[in-house]
Amino acid sequence: MAGIVVVFDFDKTIIDLDSDNWMVDELGATNLFNQLLPTMPWNTLMDTMMKELHAQGKIIQDVEEVLKRVPIHPRIVPAIKSAYSLGCDLRIVSDANIFFIETILNHLGIKDCFSEINSNPGFVDQEGRLRISPYHNFHLSSHGCERCPPNMCKAMIVEGIQISLEKEGKKRMIYLGDGVGDFCPSLKLKECDFMMPRKDFPVWELICKNPSSLKAKVCEWTDGEDLEHVLLQLINSICFEERNNQRDTNLLSSSMEFKFERIPMVAHEGFPQVLPVP
């Protein structure tokens, strides 16, 4: 079971909407957000919005309360807890931000289920204002991927995970996502891996248009209940396959040992008879 790594996107995968838009709408800053949207990169915009909301008197506790109200399908938390209890290594690769993700996961009681969270940095500064910055500092250099937004290429993160897994002896990956940014990492998955795109969402549409570009098996899902069913079915299927492979390996090893111990030892002319070790 330790060989299964499950990688989740966050927005519209673990939670049912975009956390940035939810925050802006709930704190009454939608009009300003829409005005600034064409003028700056997304991470810079969210950092600016947090500055404006702080100036309006919104404190970090207001931000946390909004995050605790975020909609989530009732079967998502049980699905995550089940995958974790089965021994899977759970990770997050998301274009949201660390503060939003950790606040929500802590509220749901599942943060400890995840061994790693890869997202845009988000932290509270000395003035009590939430600061948000890009995962990849594109002001200094480009990550070089034309498919992905300048602040994050999820494929590069997945490649880093794959390298670490090879060292740890973990071999199988299940990736869950919904957005355009989840297509690039799906191309890095191997034949033994599984891609779980959310049906009728952008990544699913891209996969449908480019089915031959993926090596991994594709298993779609629609909502939290479907996610739970498909994910746990895949995990159980992988475990069953690995148990059978281990059993066959053990049987083969026992059979070879059995045959080796009973090979008749015949003396060759000119050489003394060699007796088997008792």
Short mmCIF file of C-alpha atoms in Angstrom, two decimals:
data_model
loop_
_atom_site.label_atom_id
_atom_site.label_comp_id
_atom_site.label_asym_id
_atom_site.label_seq_id
_atom_site.Cartn_x
_atom_site.Cartn_y
_atom_site.Cartn_z
CA MET A 1 0.00 0.00 0.00
CA ALA A 2 2.93 2.33 0.64
CA GLY A 3 3.46 2.30 -3.12
CA ILE A 4 0.33 4.40 -3.84
CA VAL A 5 0.64 8.19 -3.98
CA VAL A 6 -2.55 10.23 -4.46
CA VAL A 7 -2.08 13.79 -5.71
CA PHE A 8 -5.05 16.17 -5.35
CA ASP A 9 -5.73 19.51 -6.91
CA PHE A 10 -7.60 21.72 -4.41
CA ASP A 11 -10.05 24.21 -5.94
CA LYS A 12 -13.07 22.46 -7.51
CA THR A 13 -11.55 19.11 -6.59
CA ILE A 14 -11.34 18.92 -2.79
CA ILE A 15 -13.59 21.96 -2.36
CA ASP A 16 -16.45 22.69 -4.74
CA LEU A 17 -15.38 26.12 -6.01
CA ASP A 18 -12.45 28.49 -6.52
CA SER A 19 -11.20 29.64 -3.10
CA ASP A 20 -9.91 32.99 -4.40
CA ASN A 21 -13.26 33.92 -5.96
CA TRP A 22 -15.09 32.69 -2.87
CA MET A 23 -13.00 34.94 -0.63
CA VAL A 24 -13.45 38.02 -2.82
CA ASP A 25 -17.21 37.52 -3.18
CA GLU A 26 -17.83 36.78 0.50
CA LEU A 27 -15.92 39.87 1.62
CA GLY A 28 -17.79 42.10 -0.81
CA ALA A 29 -14.91 43.00 -3.12
CA THR A 30 -16.14 41.48 -6.38
CA ASN A 31 -16.45 44.78 -8.29
CA LEU A 32 -12.92 45.90 -7.42
CA PHE A 33 -11.58 42.45 -8.27
CA ASN A 34 -13.22 42.55 -11.72
CA GLN A 35 -11.85 46.04 -12.36
CA LEU A 36 -8.26 45.03 -11.52
CA LEU A 37 -8.35 41.57 -13.15
CA PRO A 38 -7.21 42.73 -16.63
CA THR A 39 -4.36 44.80 -15.22
CA MET A 40 -2.14 42.36 -13.32
CA PRO A 41 -1.19 38.67 -12.86
CA TRP A 42 -3.53 36.58 -10.71
CA ASN A 43 -1.25 36.18 -7.67
CA THR A 44 -0.44 39.90 -7.68
CA LEU A 45 -4.16 40.62 -7.92
CA MET A 46 -4.98 38.43 -4.91
CA ASP A 47 -2.18 40.04 -2.90
CA THR A 48 -3.57 43.45 -3.85
CA MET A 49 -7.10 42.39 -2.88
CA MET A 50 -5.89 41.28 0.55
CA LYS A 51 -4.21 44.65 0.97
CA GLU A 52 -7.41 46.51 0.04
CA LEU A 53 -9.57 44.38 2.32
CA HIS A 54 -7.11 44.90 5.19
CA ALA A 55 -7.28 48.65 4.60
CA GLN A 56 -11.08 48.40 4.82
CA GLY A 57 -10.78 46.89 8.28
CA LYS A 58 -11.00 43.21 7.43
CA ILE A 59 -8.79 41.25 9.81
CA ILE A 60 -7.27 37.81 9.38
CA GLN A 61 -10.02 36.26 11.52
CA ASP A 62 -12.56 37.50 8.95
CA VAL A 63 -10.58 35.72 6.23
CA GLU A 64 -10.46 32.51 8.28
CA GLU A 65 -14.21 32.58 8.95
CA VAL A 66 -14.92 32.89 5.22
CA LEU A 67 -12.64 29.94 4.51
CA LYS A 68 -14.37 27.81 7.15
CA ARG A 69 -17.68 28.31 5.29
CA VAL A 70 -16.35 27.08 1.95
CA PRO A 71 -18.69 24.54 0.27
CA ILE A 72 -17.46 20.97 0.12
CA HIS A 73 -19.25 17.78 -0.87
CA PRO A 74 -20.02 15.64 2.22
CA ARG A 75 -18.19 12.58 0.78
CA ILE A 76 -14.86 14.32 0.15
CA VAL A 77 -13.58 14.21 3.74
CA PRO A 78 -14.51 10.52 4.21
CA ALA A 79 -12.79 9.72 0.89
CA ILE A 80 -9.59 11.42 1.98
CA LYS A 81 -9.66 9.80 5.42
CA SER A 82 -10.26 6.38 3.86
CA ALA A 83 -7.38 6.75 1.39
CA TYR A 84 -5.11 7.86 4.24
CA SER A 85 -6.20 5.00 6.53
CA LEU A 86 -5.44 2.54 3.72
CA GLY A 87 -1.82 3.71 3.81
CA CYS A 88 -1.73 5.97 0.76
CA ASP A 89 0.65 8.93 0.62
CA LEU A 90 -1.59 11.97 0.00
CA ARG A 91 -0.29 15.23 -1.47
CA ILE A 92 -1.72 18.48 -2.85
CA VAL A 93 -0.59 20.36 -5.95
CA SER A 94 -2.69 23.51 -6.27
CA ASP A 95 -2.66 26.99 -7.77
CA ALA A 96 -4.56 28.34 -4.74
CA ASN A 97 -2.33 29.37 -1.81
CA ILE A 98 -0.90 27.73 1.30
CA PHE A 99 -2.84 29.86 3.80
CA PHE A 100 -6.25 29.16 2.25
CA ILE A 101 -5.54 25.44 1.87
CA GLU A 102 -4.13 24.86 5.36
CA THR A 103 -6.91 26.88 7.02
CA ILE A 104 -9.59 24.83 5.27
CA LEU A 105 -7.87 21.49 5.86
CA ASN A 106 -7.37 22.28 9.55
CA HIS A 107 -11.03 23.23 9.88
CA LEU A 108 -12.05 19.93 8.24
CA GLY A 109 -9.65 17.96 10.45
CA ILE A 110 -7.70 16.41 7.56
CA LYS A 111 -4.52 18.46 7.28
CA ASP A 112 -2.45 15.68 8.87
CA CYS A 113 -3.63 13.30 6.13
CA PHE A 114 -1.36 15.12 3.66
CA SER A 115 2.40 14.65 3.62
CA GLU A 116 3.03 17.61 1.31
CA ILE A 117 1.23 20.73 0.04
CA ASN A 118 2.62 22.43 -3.07
CA SER A 119 0.97 25.81 -3.68
CA ASN A 120 1.55 29.55 -3.88
CA PRO A 121 2.99 30.93 -0.63
CA GLY A 122 0.52 32.67 1.65
CA PHE A 123 1.34 34.05 5.09
CA VAL A 124 0.26 36.71 7.59
CA ASP A 125 2.76 39.57 7.94
CA GLN A 126 3.54 41.63 11.05
CA GLU A 127 0.68 44.02 10.27
CA GLY A 128 -1.82 41.17 10.26
CA ARG A 129 -2.30 41.29 6.50
CA LEU A 130 -2.37 38.18 4.37
CA ARG A 131 0.37 38.22 1.75
CA ILE A 132 0.21 36.02 -1.36
CA SER A 133 3.08 35.43 -3.78
CA PRO A 134 3.68 33.15 -6.79
CA TYR A 135 5.00 29.60 -6.39
CA HIS A 136 7.47 30.27 -9.20
CA ASN A 137 8.92 33.78 -9.21
CA PHE A 138 8.34 34.57 -12.88
CA HIS A 139 9.70 38.10 -12.34
CA LEU A 140 13.17 36.56 -12.05
CA SER A 141 12.88 33.77 -14.63
CA SER A 142 10.41 31.70 -16.61
CA HIS A 143 9.68 28.08 -15.79
CA GLY A 144 9.68 27.49 -19.55
CA CYS A 145 6.34 25.71 -19.94
CA GLU A 146 4.06 27.33 -22.51
CA ARG A 147 0.99 25.35 -21.42
CA CYS A 148 0.91 26.66 -17.85
CA PRO A 149 0.46 30.03 -16.13
CA PRO A 150 3.75 31.84 -15.38
CA ASN A 151 3.56 31.24 -11.62
CA MET A 152 3.21 27.45 -11.69
CA CYS A 153 3.75 24.43 -13.89
CA LYS A 154 2.23 21.49 -12.07
CA ALA A 155 4.06 19.04 -14.33
CA MET A 156 7.38 20.20 -12.92
CA ILE A 157 6.11 19.61 -9.40
CA VAL A 158 4.87 16.14 -10.34
CA GLU A 159 8.23 15.33 -11.92
CA GLY A 160 9.90 16.28 -8.63
CA ILE A 161 7.51 14.00 -6.75
CA GLN A 162 8.24 11.16 -9.18
CA ILE A 163 11.98 11.51 -8.59
CA SER A 164 11.50 11.34 -4.82
CA LEU A 165 9.19 8.33 -5.19
CA GLU A 166 11.82 6.40 -7.11
CA LYS A 167 14.19 6.85 -4.18
CA GLU A 168 11.48 5.72 -1.72
CA GLY A 169 10.42 2.74 -3.79
CA LYS A 170 6.89 4.04 -4.41
CA LYS A 171 5.67 3.34 -7.91
CA ARG A 172 1.97 4.12 -8.51
CA MET A 173 0.36 7.57 -8.69
CA ILE A 174 -3.28 8.67 -8.86
CA TYR A 175 -3.80 12.30 -9.88
CA LEU A 176 -7.10 14.15 -9.38
CA GLY A 177 -7.88 17.53 -10.93
CA ASP A 178 -10.33 19.68 -12.84
CA GLY A 179 -8.63 22.67 -14.45
CA VAL A 180 -6.51 23.52 -17.47
CA GLY A 181 -3.42 23.49 -15.26
CA ASP A 182 -4.00 19.82 -14.45
CA PHE A 183 -3.54 18.73 -18.06
CA CYS A 184 0.22 19.31 -18.15
CA PRO A 185 0.97 17.04 -15.15
CA SER A 186 -1.31 14.35 -16.59
CA LEU A 187 1.15 14.07 -19.48
CA LYS A 188 3.90 13.10 -17.01
CA LEU A 189 2.00 10.15 -15.55
CA LYS A 190 3.22 6.66 -16.44
CA GLU A 191 1.37 3.64 -17.83
CA CYS A 192 0.98 2.21 -14.33
CA ASP A 193 -0.60 5.46 -13.07
CA PHE A 194 -4.16 6.79 -13.10
CA MET A 195 -5.53 10.19 -14.08
CA MET A 196 -8.88 11.18 -12.50
CA PRO A 197 -10.26 14.25 -14.34
CA ARG A 198 -13.52 15.85 -13.23
CA LYS A 199 -16.05 15.23 -16.00
CA ASP A 200 -17.20 18.24 -18.05
CA PHE A 201 -14.45 20.41 -16.55
CA PRO A 202 -11.53 21.89 -18.56
CA VAL A 203 -8.96 19.13 -17.95
CA TRP A 204 -11.51 16.45 -18.93
CA GLU A 205 -12.26 18.33 -22.16
CA LEU A 206 -8.54 18.61 -22.98
CA ILE A 207 -8.03 14.89 -22.36
CA CYS A 208 -11.01 14.06 -24.58
CA LYS A 209 -9.45 16.15 -27.36
CA ASN A 210 -6.00 14.58 -26.87
CA PRO A 211 -6.62 11.00 -25.67
CA SER A 212 -3.45 9.57 -27.19
CA SER A 213 -1.24 12.07 -25.37
CA LEU A 214 -1.68 10.32 -22.01
CA LYS A 215 0.04 7.11 -20.96
CA ALA A 216 -1.94 6.78 -17.72
CA LYS A 217 -5.35 5.18 -17.48
CA VAL A 218 -8.15 7.76 -17.31
CA CYS A 219 -11.00 7.38 -14.78
CA GLU A 220 -13.41 10.33 -14.73
CA TRP A 221 -15.57 11.49 -11.81
CA THR A 222 -18.43 13.96 -11.44
CA ASP A 223 -18.93 14.92 -7.77
CA GLY A 224 -17.68 14.06 -4.29
CA GLU A 225 -19.64 10.83 -4.08
CA ASP A 226 -18.29 9.70 -7.43
CA LEU A 227 -14.76 10.78 -6.47
CA GLU A 228 -14.94 8.63 -3.34
CA HIS A 229 -16.22 5.61 -5.24
CA VAL A 230 -13.70 5.81 -8.11
CA LEU A 231 -10.70 6.64 -5.91
CA LEU A 232 -11.27 3.86 -3.38
CA GLN A 233 -12.02 1.39 -6.16
CA LEU A 234 -8.69 2.23 -7.81
CA ILE A 235 -6.81 1.95 -4.52
CA ASN A 236 -8.37 -1.43 -3.76
CA SER A 237 -7.70 -2.62 -7.30
CA ILE A 238 -4.02 -1.63 -7.08
CA CYS A 239 -3.70 -3.32 -3.67
CA PHE A 240 -5.31 -6.50 -4.97
CA GLU A 241 -2.96 -6.52 -7.96
CA GLU A 242 0.10 -5.94 -5.77
CA ARG A 243 -0.92 -8.70 -3.34
CA ASN A 244 -1.35 -11.13 -6.22
CA ASN A 245 2.01 -10.14 -7.68
CA GLN A 246 3.69 -10.62 -4.30
CA ARG A 247 1.97 -13.98 -3.84
CA ASP A 248 3.11 -15.14 -7.29
CA THR A 249 6.64 -13.96 -6.53
CA ASN A 250 6.66 -15.85 -3.23
CA LEU A 251 5.30 -18.99 -4.88
CA LEU A 252 7.91 -18.80 -7.63
CA SER A 253 10.67 -18.29 -5.08
CA SER A 254 9.44 -21.24 -2.99
CA SER A 255 9.15 -23.42 -6.07
CA MET A 256 12.70 -22.61 -7.20
CA GLU A 257 14.04 -23.30 -3.72
CA PHE A 258 12.14 -26.60 -3.59
CA LYS A 259 13.54 -27.72 -6.94
CA PHE A 260 17.06 -26.59 -6.08
CA GLU A 261 17.14 -28.60 -2.86
CA ARG A 262 16.09 -31.76 -4.70
CA ILE A 263 18.41 -31.65 -7.72
CA PRO A 264 20.13 -35.07 -7.82
CA MET A 265 23.86 -34.78 -7.46
CA VAL A 266 25.65 -37.11 -9.91
CA ALA A 267 29.42 -37.70 -9.75
CA HIS A 268 31.21 -36.97 -12.99
CA GLU A 269 33.89 -39.36 -14.17
CA GLY A 270 37.19 -38.21 -12.81
CA PHE A 271 35.66 -36.14 -10.00
CA PRO A 272 34.60 -37.29 -6.54
CA GLN A 273 30.88 -37.36 -5.76
CA VAL A 274 29.58 -34.09 -4.33
CA LEU A 275 26.96 -34.46 -1.67
CA PRO A 276 24.28 -31.84 -1.04
CA VAL A 277 24.55 -29.82 2.14
CA PRO A 278 22.10 -31.26 4.74
#
